[in-house]
XYZ file of N, CA and C in Angstrom:
813
model
N -146.767 -27.532 -27.015
C -147.593 -26.606 -27.449
C -148.398 -27.449 -28.588
N -149.790 -27.147 -28.496
C -150.790 -28.046 -29.322
C -150.845 -27.022 -30.560
N -151.493 -27.890 -31.605
C -151.604 -27.207 -32.979
C -152.608 -26.116 -32.847
N -153.524 -26.147 -32.225
C -154.494 -24.973 -32.034
C -153.720 -23.737 -31.729
N -152.821 -23.712 -30.533
C -152.090 -22.802 -30.067
C -151.192 -22.097 -31.225
N -150.525 -23.055 -32.074
C -149.795 -22.678 -32.944
C -150.546 -21.782 -34.026
N -151.605 -22.238 -34.537
C -152.584 -21.541 -35.234
C -152.581 -20.150 -34.909
N -153.164 -19.978 -33.777
C -153.602 -18.822 -32.919
C -152.532 -17.792 -32.873
N -151.129 -18.433 -32.772
C -149.966 -17.422 -32.596
C -149.453 -17.016 -33.890
N -149.778 -17.935 -34.929
C -149.438 -17.448 -36.210
C -150.216 -16.423 -36.898
N -151.513 -16.227 -36.618
C -152.364 -15.365 -37.076
C -151.905 -14.078 -36.518
N -152.397 -12.879 -36.983
C -152.391 -11.449 -36.657
C -153.578 -11.049 -35.659
N -153.302 -10.035 -35.233
C -154.544 -9.413 -34.001
C -155.606 -9.142 -34.844
N -155.445 -8.686 -36.172
C -156.626 -8.141 -36.893
C -157.411 -9.395 -37.438
N -156.867 -10.141 -37.590
C -157.671 -11.581 -38.056
C -158.297 -12.416 -37.111
N -158.317 -12.016 -35.604
C -158.750 -12.725 -34.789
C -160.109 -11.961 -34.482
N -161.439 -12.974 -34.745
C -162.631 -12.402 -34.693
C -163.051 -12.136 -33.296
N -163.700 -11.131 -32.833
C -164.064 -10.798 -31.295
C -165.323 -11.981 -31.021
N -165.496 -12.253 -29.662
C -166.437 -12.918 -29.150
C -167.866 -12.441 -29.242
N -168.933 -13.012 -29.749
C -170.219 -12.637 -30.011
C -171.092 -12.959 -28.845
N -170.559 -13.736 -27.861
C -171.551 -14.078 -26.709
C -171.346 -12.687 -25.915
N -172.721 -12.802 -25.237
C -172.943 -11.647 -24.096
C -173.830 -12.310 -22.941
N -173.196 -11.693 -21.830
C -173.967 -12.277 -20.709
C -175.193 -11.884 -20.289
N -175.439 -10.854 -20.861
C -176.987 -10.358 -20.826
C -178.121 -11.209 -21.574
N -177.397 -11.824 -22.499
C -178.443 -12.445 -23.617
C -178.577 -13.917 -23.182
N -177.881 -14.368 -22.068
C -177.971 -15.739 -21.617
C -179.458 -16.114 -21.141
N -179.850 -14.957 -20.282
C -181.269 -15.270 -19.517
C -182.287 -14.574 -20.429
N -183.265 -15.120 -20.989
C -184.381 -14.502 -21.788
C -185.134 -13.538 -21.119
N -185.491 -12.526 -21.521
C -186.239 -11.666 -20.798
C -187.723 -11.719 -21.436
N -188.694 -11.847 -20.571
C -190.034 -11.933 -20.925
C -190.763 -10.526 -21.257
N -191.625 -10.550 -22.023
C -192.323 -9.207 -22.278
C -193.167 -8.588 -21.206
N -193.740 -9.662 -20.416
C -194.750 -9.126 -19.444
C -193.759 -8.467 -18.223
N -192.658 -8.761 -18.011
C -191.823 -8.226 -17.140
C -191.396 -6.460 -17.265
N -191.405 -6.403 -18.676
C -190.887 -5.174 -19.091
C -191.886 -3.905 -18.583
N -191.519 -3.026 -17.847
C -192.543 -1.905 -17.495
C -192.709 -1.105 -18.426
N -193.914 -0.491 -18.506
C -194.286 0.336 -19.807
C -193.717 1.829 -18.981
N -193.389 2.712 -20.055
C -192.910 3.894 -19.619
C -194.054 4.944 -19.471
N -193.930 5.691 -18.526
C -195.133 6.530 -18.223
C -195.052 7.669 -19.110
N -195.974 8.327 -19.317
C -196.034 9.593 -20.009
C -195.649 10.804 -19.463
N -194.841 11.821 -19.793
C -194.501 12.955 -19.192
C -195.666 13.876 -18.964
N -195.488 14.700 -17.851
C -196.650 15.382 -17.618
C -196.505 16.892 -18.584
N -197.598 17.232 -18.842
C -197.526 18.379 -20.070
C -198.590 19.431 -19.514
N -198.439 20.655 -19.405
C -199.383 21.611 -18.889
C -200.365 21.994 -20.175
N -201.448 22.224 -19.786
C -202.383 22.600 -20.854
C -202.216 24.026 -21.219
N -201.273 24.805 -20.422
C -201.254 26.298 -20.878
C -199.923 26.501 -21.478
N -199.284 25.374 -21.944
C -197.878 25.365 -22.604
C -198.073 26.217 -23.879
N -198.985 25.997 -24.581
C -199.206 26.731 -25.891
C -199.203 28.309 -25.824
N -200.053 28.336 -24.722
C -200.514 29.910 -24.452
C -199.328 30.539 -24.142
N -198.223 29.969 -23.245
C -197.205 30.638 -22.859
C -196.255 30.806 -23.957
N -196.157 29.817 -24.700
C -195.282 29.741 -26.046
C -195.609 31.068 -26.980
N -196.824 31.260 -27.028
C -197.479 32.148 -27.945
C -197.456 33.707 -27.088
N -197.556 33.517 -25.878
C -197.305 34.803 -25.422
C -195.780 35.164 -25.264
N -194.844 34.400 -25.200
C -193.240 34.689 -25.260
C -193.050 35.091 -26.625
N -193.595 34.553 -27.555
C -193.205 34.935 -29.194
C -193.737 35.915 -29.426
N -194.962 36.541 -28.958
C -195.700 37.849 -29.451
C -194.807 38.882 -28.646
N -194.622 38.848 -27.343
C -194.259 40.142 -26.535
C -192.671 39.868 -26.280
N -192.283 38.940 -25.609
C -190.958 38.888 -25.149
C -189.911 38.538 -25.975
N -190.146 37.842 -27.056
C -189.207 37.431 -27.845
C -188.493 38.616 -28.800
N -189.359 39.624 -29.431
C -188.727 40.603 -30.097
C -187.790 41.534 -29.172
N -187.832 41.478 -28.013
C -187.172 42.625 -27.071
C -186.232 41.693 -26.214
N -185.753 40.625 -26.585
C -185.073 39.779 -25.487
C -183.743 40.025 -25.621
N -183.182 41.142 -26.349
C -181.692 41.514 -26.245
C -181.429 42.551 -25.429
N -181.460 43.797 -25.919
C -181.094 45.092 -25.298
C -182.156 46.245 -25.418
N -183.563 45.853 -25.303
C -184.634 46.787 -25.540
C -185.029 46.485 -26.928
N -185.673 47.804 -27.415
C -186.190 48.151 -28.564
C -185.102 47.882 -29.931
N -185.385 47.351 -31.062
C -184.373 47.368 -31.957
C -184.103 49.015 -32.425
N -185.012 49.425 -32.891
C -184.715 50.844 -33.300
C -185.530 51.913 -32.466
N -184.972 53.003 -31.948
C -185.315 53.955 -31.024
C -185.028 55.235 -31.789
N -186.291 56.167 -31.968
C -186.179 57.178 -32.246
C -185.286 58.451 -31.303
N -184.089 58.735 -31.865
C -183.380 59.682 -31.065
C -183.601 61.031 -31.569
N -183.524 61.881 -30.326
C -183.578 63.393 -30.590
C -182.308 64.045 -31.242
N -182.437 65.079 -31.922
C -181.271 65.718 -32.605
C -180.439 66.346 -31.600
N -179.093 66.529 -31.888
C -178.104 66.896 -31.050
C -178.448 68.373 -30.257
N -179.095 69.250 -30.947
C -179.408 70.381 -30.689
C -180.491 70.358 -29.415
N -181.058 69.336 -29.206
C -182.082 69.224 -28.311
C -181.502 68.409 -26.828
N -180.517 68.863 -26.527
C -179.696 68.063 -25.430
C -180.365 68.161 -24.042
N -180.163 67.287 -23.198
C -180.847 67.159 -21.735
C -180.093 68.325 -21.039
N -181.292 69.215 -20.466
C -180.958 70.243 -19.737
C -181.342 69.869 -18.317
N -180.572 70.883 -17.407
C -180.794 70.614 -16.133
C -182.365 70.915 -15.698
N -183.032 70.379 -14.546
C -184.155 70.816 -14.085
C -185.296 70.468 -15.348
N -184.918 69.799 -16.228
C -185.968 69.367 -17.146
C -187.053 68.287 -16.722
N -186.620 67.215 -16.012
C -187.191 66.110 -15.528
C -187.938 66.568 -14.079
N -187.571 67.667 -13.500
C -188.331 67.864 -12.125
C -189.982 68.137 -12.310
N -190.563 67.462 -11.623
C -192.010 67.239 -11.853
C -192.632 68.486 -10.940
N -191.843 68.842 -9.907
C -192.278 69.911 -8.644
C -191.546 71.450 -9.288
N -192.235 72.248 -9.462
C -191.767 73.548 -9.925
C -190.783 74.141 -8.935
N -189.950 74.823 -9.104
C -188.903 75.557 -8.411
C -189.501 76.751 -7.793
N -189.352 77.295 -6.405
C -189.938 78.180 -6.037
C -188.937 79.519 -6.536
N -189.879 80.581 -6.339
C -189.223 81.711 -7.191
C -188.313 82.519 -5.930
N -187.482 83.550 -6.358
C -186.639 84.352 -5.414
C -187.565 84.887 -4.150
N -188.734 85.635 -4.711
C -189.286 86.405 -3.668
C -190.130 85.409 -2.697
N -190.234 83.964 -3.044
C -191.014 83.002 -1.991
C -189.919 82.739 -1.186
N -188.733 82.560 -1.690
C -187.534 82.213 -0.692
C -187.314 83.279 0.147
N -187.404 84.674 -0.222
C -187.337 85.829 0.496
C -188.131 85.928 1.719
N -189.515 85.630 1.518
C -190.722 85.629 2.355
C -190.402 84.481 3.398
N -189.840 83.411 2.988
C -189.712 82.228 4.138
C -188.612 82.752 5.096
N -187.593 83.214 4.600
C -186.487 83.442 5.435
C -186.999 84.825 6.459
N -186.090 85.203 7.554
C -186.489 86.181 8.291
C -186.355 87.604 7.748
N -186.740 88.726 8.133
C -186.734 89.655 7.634
C -185.402 90.510 7.954
N -184.916 91.494 6.932
C -183.663 91.931 7.197
C -183.442 92.802 8.403
N -184.536 93.129 9.173
C -184.541 94.065 10.267
C -183.872 92.837 11.537
N -184.221 91.673 11.546
C -183.816 90.595 12.476
C -182.273 90.091 12.328
N -181.626 90.477 11.298
C -180.399 89.998 11.134
C -179.235 90.940 11.874
N -178.179 90.321 12.378
C -177.350 91.314 12.997
C -176.434 92.063 12.044
N -176.073 93.275 12.255
C -175.217 94.224 11.395
C -174.012 93.427 10.820
N -173.474 93.710 9.629
C -172.438 93.104 8.972
C -171.064 93.418 9.966
N -170.410 92.659 9.518
C -169.016 92.934 10.380
C -168.371 94.083 9.692
N -167.675 95.173 10.556
C -167.272 96.337 9.801
C -165.951 96.164 9.186
N -165.715 96.994 8.412
C -164.374 96.665 7.658
C -163.030 97.060 8.359
N -161.978 97.044 7.899
C -160.773 97.233 8.425
C -160.564 98.825 8.841
N -161.034 99.599 7.952
C -160.959 100.929 8.053
C -162.002 101.570 8.725
N -162.967 100.797 9.155
C -164.020 101.346 9.865
C -164.115 101.067 11.219
N -163.315 100.199 11.883
C -163.051 99.932 13.310
C -162.561 101.168 13.977
N -163.219 101.599 15.180
C -162.827 102.769 15.801
C -161.568 102.596 16.804
N -160.754 103.237 16.819
C -159.582 103.343 17.516
C -159.919 103.561 18.985
N -159.330 102.695 19.910
C -159.583 103.050 21.503
C -158.381 103.503 22.059
N -158.186 104.648 22.225
C -156.866 105.141 22.940
C -157.330 105.893 24.262
N -156.283 105.711 24.911
C -156.248 106.131 26.569
C -154.897 106.603 26.832
N -154.900 107.875 26.504
C -153.598 108.365 26.624
C -153.034 108.543 28.112
N -154.076 108.557 28.938
C -153.773 108.826 30.482
C -153.252 107.662 31.152
N -153.460 106.105 30.321
C -152.838 105.281 31.121
C -151.627 105.008 30.979
N -150.924 104.339 32.028
C -149.456 104.492 32.133
C -149.200 102.913 32.203
N -148.771 102.335 31.316
C -148.660 100.582 31.298
C -147.464 100.108 31.981
N -146.338 100.996 31.879
C -145.229 100.519 32.828
C -145.584 100.460 34.386
N -146.208 101.601 34.714
C -146.327 101.507 36.331
C -147.481 100.415 36.633
N -148.471 100.195 35.643
C -149.228 99.214 36.055
C -148.807 97.699 35.889
N -147.802 97.557 35.274
C -146.965 96.174 35.406
C -146.000 96.287 36.388
N -145.657 97.223 37.103
C -144.763 97.378 37.992
C -145.473 96.836 39.265
N -146.857 97.485 39.620
C -147.648 97.099 40.509
C -148.172 95.844 40.437
N -148.601 95.271 39.478
C -149.009 94.026 39.320
C -147.827 93.013 39.844
N -146.708 93.288 39.348
C -145.485 92.247 39.645
C -145.387 92.424 41.205
N -145.523 93.761 41.929
C -145.411 93.602 43.424
C -146.557 92.997 44.032
N -147.931 93.117 43.578
C -148.693 92.519 44.374
C -148.902 90.991 44.197
N -148.089 90.268 43.071
C -148.469 89.101 42.669
C -147.633 88.251 43.729
N -148.070 87.203 44.424
C -147.548 86.385 45.569
C -146.150 85.622 44.743
N -145.115 85.632 45.873
C -143.862 84.759 45.125
C -144.406 83.359 44.970
N -143.617 82.858 44.038
C -143.600 81.525 43.751
C -142.588 80.862 44.669
N -143.455 79.653 45.192
C -142.607 78.812 46.094
C -142.201 77.694 45.320
N -140.968 77.085 45.543
C -140.726 76.027 44.770
C -140.973 74.890 45.377
N -141.403 73.771 44.605
C -142.060 72.414 45.172
C -141.038 71.940 46.095
N -141.512 71.410 46.855
C -140.729 70.564 47.965
C -140.438 69.041 47.405
N -138.981 68.743 47.334
C -138.735 67.669 46.853
C -137.763 66.814 47.945
N -137.451 65.604 47.666
C -136.458 65.098 48.383
C -135.769 64.050 47.264
N -134.509 63.741 47.792
C -133.460 62.949 47.193
C -133.210 61.666 47.754
N -133.612 60.627 47.111
C -133.862 59.168 47.658
C -132.619 58.232 47.029
N -131.658 58.805 46.305
C -130.706 58.096 45.670
C -129.271 58.546 45.675
N -128.152 57.753 45.519
C -126.853 58.273 45.430
C -126.614 59.439 44.369
N -127.442 59.136 43.292
C -127.187 60.142 42.035
C -127.858 61.311 42.252
N -128.691 61.370 43.435
C -129.391 62.750 43.367
C -130.760 62.757 42.684
N -131.459 61.951 42.682
C -132.713 61.938 41.751
C -133.804 62.274 42.720
N -134.598 63.348 42.418
C -135.308 63.886 43.120
C -136.881 63.670 43.037
N -137.752 63.709 43.942
C -138.986 63.228 43.773
C -139.848 64.305 44.644
N -141.251 64.381 44.279
C -142.118 65.467 44.955
C -142.372 64.653 46.332
N -142.398 65.634 47.218
C -142.470 65.230 48.442
C -143.970 65.135 48.906
N -144.652 65.724 48.338
C -146.277 65.730 48.601
C -147.001 64.123 48.331
N -146.227 63.675 47.130
C -146.958 62.309 46.694
C -146.047 61.190 47.405
N -145.088 61.437 48.436
C -144.193 60.569 48.901
C -144.983 59.655 50.218
N -146.113 60.279 50.789
C -146.575 59.912 51.825
C -146.051 60.190 53.107
N -144.947 60.975 53.123
C -144.237 61.539 54.283
C -144.735 62.801 54.806
N -145.668 63.632 54.007
C -146.303 64.681 54.553
C -147.581 64.377 55.497
N -147.770 65.040 56.626
C -148.668 64.648 57.565
C -149.966 65.463 56.969
N -150.563 65.462 56.081
C -151.646 66.331 55.388
C -153.173 65.588 55.909
N -152.930 64.490 56.296
C -154.212 63.680 56.760
C -154.397 63.971 58.148
N -153.316 64.346 58.993
C -153.566 64.505 60.322
C -154.252 65.749 60.454
N -154.161 66.689 59.564
C -154.670 68.141 59.806
C -156.167 68.231 59.448
N -156.582 66.932 59.096
C -158.147 67.360 58.648
C -158.986 67.066 59.889
N -160.183 67.876 59.921
C -161.192 67.848 61.073
C -161.483 67.084 61.500
N -161.677 65.558 60.511
C -162.378 64.348 61.016
C -161.290 63.347 61.520
N -159.987 64.099 61.771
C -158.942 62.839 62.109
C -158.971 62.677 63.547
N -159.051 61.303 63.711
C -159.092 60.883 65.269
C -160.498 60.713 65.535
N -161.610 60.855 64.815
C -163.064 60.805 65.426
C -163.585 59.544 64.511
N -164.413 59.126 65.189
C -165.238 57.871 64.558
C -166.005 58.035 63.495
N -165.831 57.466 62.289
C -166.856 57.793 61.105
C -168.156 57.843 61.546
N -168.876 58.553 60.637
C -170.323 58.757 60.966
C -170.919 57.488 60.682
N -170.502 56.297 59.724
C -171.365 55.344 59.443
C -171.110 54.120 60.444
N -169.878 54.251 61.290
C -170.093 53.319 62.259
C -170.855 53.927 63.729
N -171.093 55.298 63.664
C -171.837 55.666 64.509
C -173.288 55.264 64.474
N -173.691 55.592 63.247
C -174.972 54.964 62.916
C -175.305 53.495 62.984
N -174.201 52.612 62.663
C -174.283 51.310 62.941
C -174.701 50.796 64.397
N -173.820 51.645 65.398
C -174.023 51.249 66.492
C -175.096 51.590 67.187
N -175.976 52.777 66.819
C -177.089 53.056 66.944
C -178.108 52.154 66.598
N -178.064 51.610 65.389
C -178.883 50.769 65.071
C -178.922 49.496 65.823
N -177.789 48.884 66.144
C -177.621 47.646 67.001
C -178.200 47.991 68.282
N -178.021 48.902 68.804
C -178.551 49.451 70.155
C -180.037 49.354 70.246
N -180.553 49.980 69.176
C -181.999 50.216 68.965
C -182.736 48.631 68.793
N -181.961 47.813 67.929
C -182.371 46.531 67.861
C -182.577 45.722 68.891
N -181.372 45.814 69.656
C -181.291 44.958 71.024
C -182.491 45.636 72.048
N -182.795 46.727 72.187
C -183.821 47.235 73.061
C -185.266 46.643 72.565
N -185.487 46.933 71.086
C -186.640 46.225 70.578
C -186.856 44.764 70.874
N -185.660 43.943 70.803
C -185.656 42.308 71.032
C -186.225 42.308 72.446
N -185.492 43.114 73.408
C -185.566 42.932 74.920
C -187.308 43.382 75.192
N -187.516 44.142 74.505
C -189.263 44.780 74.836
C -189.964 43.816 74.405
N -189.907 43.189 73.127
C -190.479 42.010 72.794
C -190.546 40.753 73.551
N -189.624 40.342 74.145
C -189.313 39.020 74.780
C -189.324 39.562 76.275
N -190.013 40.357 76.834
C -189.801 40.893 78.210
C -190.679 39.842 79.086
N -191.783 39.334 78.548
C -192.451 38.489 79.329
C -192.084 37.000 79.505
N -191.489 36.653 78.263
C -190.922 35.223 78.154
C -189.575 35.023 78.807
N -189.486 33.952 79.804
C -187.975 33.923 80.404
C -187.411 32.969 79.481
N -185.968 33.357 79.412
C -185.009 32.237 78.942
C -184.817 30.863 79.499
N -184.531 30.193 78.771
C -184.355 28.487 79.354
C -182.752 28.376 79.105
N -182.334 27.787 80.115
C -180.805 27.441 80.257
C -180.698 25.904 79.405
N -179.907 25.615 78.870
C -179.703 24.405 78.193
C -178.600 23.379 78.943
N -178.955 22.475 79.316
C -177.894 21.531 80.102
C -177.084 20.847 79.407
N -175.932 20.421 80.028
C -174.923 19.706 79.027
C -175.230 18.612 78.458
N -176.235 17.808 78.689
C -176.873 16.692 77.820
C -177.853 17.279 76.759
N -178.578 18.001 76.909
C -179.298 18.849 75.829
C -178.451 19.449 74.973
N -177.344 19.844 75.196
C -176.434 20.481 74.506
C -175.791 19.578 73.648
N -175.516 18.439 74.229
C -174.684 17.321 73.427
C -175.556 16.678 72.390
N -176.846 16.526 72.757
C -177.978 15.823 72.008
C -178.197 16.982 70.780
N -178.346 18.033 70.962
C -178.529 19.142 70.037
C -177.502 18.999 68.928
N -176.115 18.809 69.434
C -174.829 18.908 68.665
C -174.848 17.653 67.598
N -175.257 16.574 68.571
C -175.223 15.237 67.716
C -176.322 15.271 66.376
N -177.495 15.886 67.020
C -178.603 15.968 65.857
C -178.230 17.134 64.507
N -177.550 17.936 64.970
C -177.025 18.898 63.916
C -175.843 18.398 62.910
N -175.105 17.469 63.538
C -173.969 16.774 62.797
C -174.554 15.598 62.063
N -175.428 15.038 62.554
C -176.183 13.982 61.781
C -177.024 14.572 60.321
N -177.634 15.584 60.769
C -178.247 16.306 59.840
C -177.203 16.939 58.501
N -176.172 17.226 59.143
C -175.127 17.739 58.100
C -174.791 16.550 57.340
N -174.376 15.385 57.912
C -173.899 14.237 57.261
C -174.976 13.933 56.185
N -176.409 13.709 56.446
C -177.508 13.604 55.669
C -177.400 14.476 54.502
N -177.292 15.710 54.689
C -177.306 16.660 53.677
C -175.945 16.735 52.789
N -174.890 16.323 53.341
C -173.659 16.266 52.594
C -173.860 14.902 51.721
N -174.422 14.066 52.013
C -174.472 12.816 51.134
C -175.343 13.131 49.888
N -176.321 13.951 50.189
C -176.985 14.319 49.111
C -176.321 15.320 47.943
N -175.680 16.281 48.703
C -174.842 16.951 48.028
C -173.742 16.438 47.159
N -173.107 15.157 47.592
C -172.277 14.727 46.993
C -172.667 13.907 45.761
N -173.911 13.397 45.851
C -174.482 12.557 44.715
C -175.012 13.360 43.542
N -174.790 14.772 43.732
C -175.361 15.553 42.638
C -174.460 15.458 41.200
N -175.044 15.481 40.409
C -174.045 15.246 38.962
C -173.139 16.573 38.828
N -172.256 16.140 38.094
C -171.029 17.189 37.939
C -171.282 18.295 36.915
N -172.451 17.902 35.993
C -172.717 18.957 34.950
C -174.003 19.234 35.280
N -174.401 20.700 35.860
C -175.692 20.904 36.303
C -176.181 22.066 35.378
N -176.913 21.798 34.372
C -177.440 22.755 33.328
C -178.832 23.149 33.453
N -179.815 22.441 34.369
C -181.164 22.561 34.474
C -181.310 23.657 35.558
N -182.530 24.141 35.422
C -182.576 25.330 36.633
C -183.016 24.475 37.699
N -183.715 23.569 37.725
C -184.140 22.770 39.162
C -182.817 22.229 39.773
N -182.113 21.754 38.813
C -180.606 21.275 39.635
C -180.007 22.513 40.203
N -179.938 23.572 39.751
C -179.131 24.829 40.167
C -179.900 25.143 41.482
N -181.186 25.148 41.512
C -181.841 25.486 42.686
C -181.687 24.486 43.729
N -181.611 23.271 43.345
C -181.287 22.455 44.433
C -180.046 22.231 45.079
N -178.910 22.457 44.149
C -177.630 22.837 44.684
C -177.486 23.904 45.660
N -177.944 24.985 45.213
C -178.057 26.371 46.067
C -178.771 26.042 47.313
N -179.870 25.480 47.399
C -180.620 25.225 48.487
C -179.920 24.333 49.613
N -179.344 23.314 49.073
C -178.398 22.282 49.739
C -177.124 23.016 50.357
N -176.470 23.904 49.622
C -175.306 24.925 50.184
C -175.767 25.571 51.186
N -176.897 26.227 51.038
C -177.448 27.219 52.104
C -177.571 26.398 53.483
N -178.245 25.198 53.306
C -178.627 24.502 54.569
C -177.174 24.001 55.329
N -176.325 23.478 54.332
C -175.056 23.266 55.229
C -174.356 24.246 55.636
N -174.571 25.565 54.997
C -173.761 26.594 55.696
C -174.412 26.977 57.184
N -175.618 26.917 57.292
C -176.492 27.177 58.334
C -175.996 26.220 59.437
N -176.002 24.952 59.121
C -175.648 23.735 60.049
C -174.262 23.989 60.507
N -173.311 24.475 59.758
C -171.847 24.290 60.131
C -171.845 25.592 61.047
N -172.391 26.555 60.826
C -172.532 27.896 61.714
C -173.017 27.338 63.067
N -174.029 26.791 63.083
C -174.636 26.334 64.305
C -173.682 25.307 65.197
N -173.042 24.469 64.440
C -171.994 23.482 65.092
C -170.719 24.183 65.490
N -170.458 25.158 64.694
C -169.275 25.991 65.337
C -169.359 26.731 66.525
N -170.748 27.203 66.549
C -170.985 28.050 67.688
C -171.098 27.281 68.866
N -171.740 25.984 68.845
C -171.834 25.303 70.033
C -170.531 24.489 70.606
N -169.789 24.254 69.611
C -168.510 23.745 69.947
C -167.309 24.650 70.622
N -167.560 26.085 70.145
C -166.784 27.304 70.684
C -167.172 27.520 72.145
N -168.519 27.323 72.441
C -168.914 27.805 73.388
C -169.238 26.409 74.371
N -168.375 25.645 74.929
C -168.742 24.582 75.487
C -168.531 24.863 77.013
N -167.756 25.699 77.330
C -167.764 26.276 78.883
C -168.842 27.323 79.137
N -169.370 27.919 78.192
C -170.359 29.113 78.335
C -171.688 28.390 78.341
N -172.731 29.158 79.135
C -173.945 28.932 79.253
C -174.607 29.441 77.978
N -175.707 28.461 77.430
C -176.515 28.688 76.601
C -178.063 28.887 76.839
N -178.469 29.990 76.322
C -180.190 30.217 76.858
C -180.901 30.121 75.557
N -181.971 29.642 75.680
C -183.096 29.586 74.436
C -184.082 30.148 74.676
N -184.911 30.690 73.783
C -186.329 31.329 74.033
C -187.239 30.018 74.211
N -188.362 30.039 75.090
C -189.329 28.896 74.924
C -190.255 28.803 73.594
N -190.574 27.737 73.303
C -191.244 27.603 72.037
C -192.772 28.177 72.202
């Protein structure tokens, strides 16, 4: 240990003088680099606003006026004293309503109700006749379908032949008759329109060429359909997808028709 270290250790903490060096004072600052402080903006109407505030707003900035002249307790606030519109009189109200002649008569009192007596009426005989004329109550038809004897209504079970008793049972529905008639009319109209033009029979070679062309078109459209993006959010892409699906469905229908009718003859109309 050196003598300088011994001197420092022997001294107290209060006797040690702090360092006076500062890192910011090492580099001298030139006066030209110091930026001048700009003046703060001050409105030309500031004095007027201060005078206006002190003259009008400042005396009443708490809870209204400092002193308010109150009325004596005898002059308390009464109802309808603040109404600007005068109230109508009873006579005016009476004239607005209907006259007393148009009103219904009042309900009679209990002692004013006239008694309706019919001494010649025999209630016992009338009740007996009503009981005889009334049809007998038939018990509801039920069936037991369990070993415990649980009963169920027979009408809702489906075992009652109530549908066979209808007038329309066994007849062709009207909508099918109308549809059949429409099909016959359309066939007649088609035959009349193409009466002059004769149908051309397709040969097997032409049929095979037509089938190959349809398959090639289907593969071409299917390749386009596969290359569509997974996320279709624009209107143009949606219409394109729907158009491709429609064309593919038509081609599949034509291909299925030609493949199914290989042995049958196919006729086409001349162009």
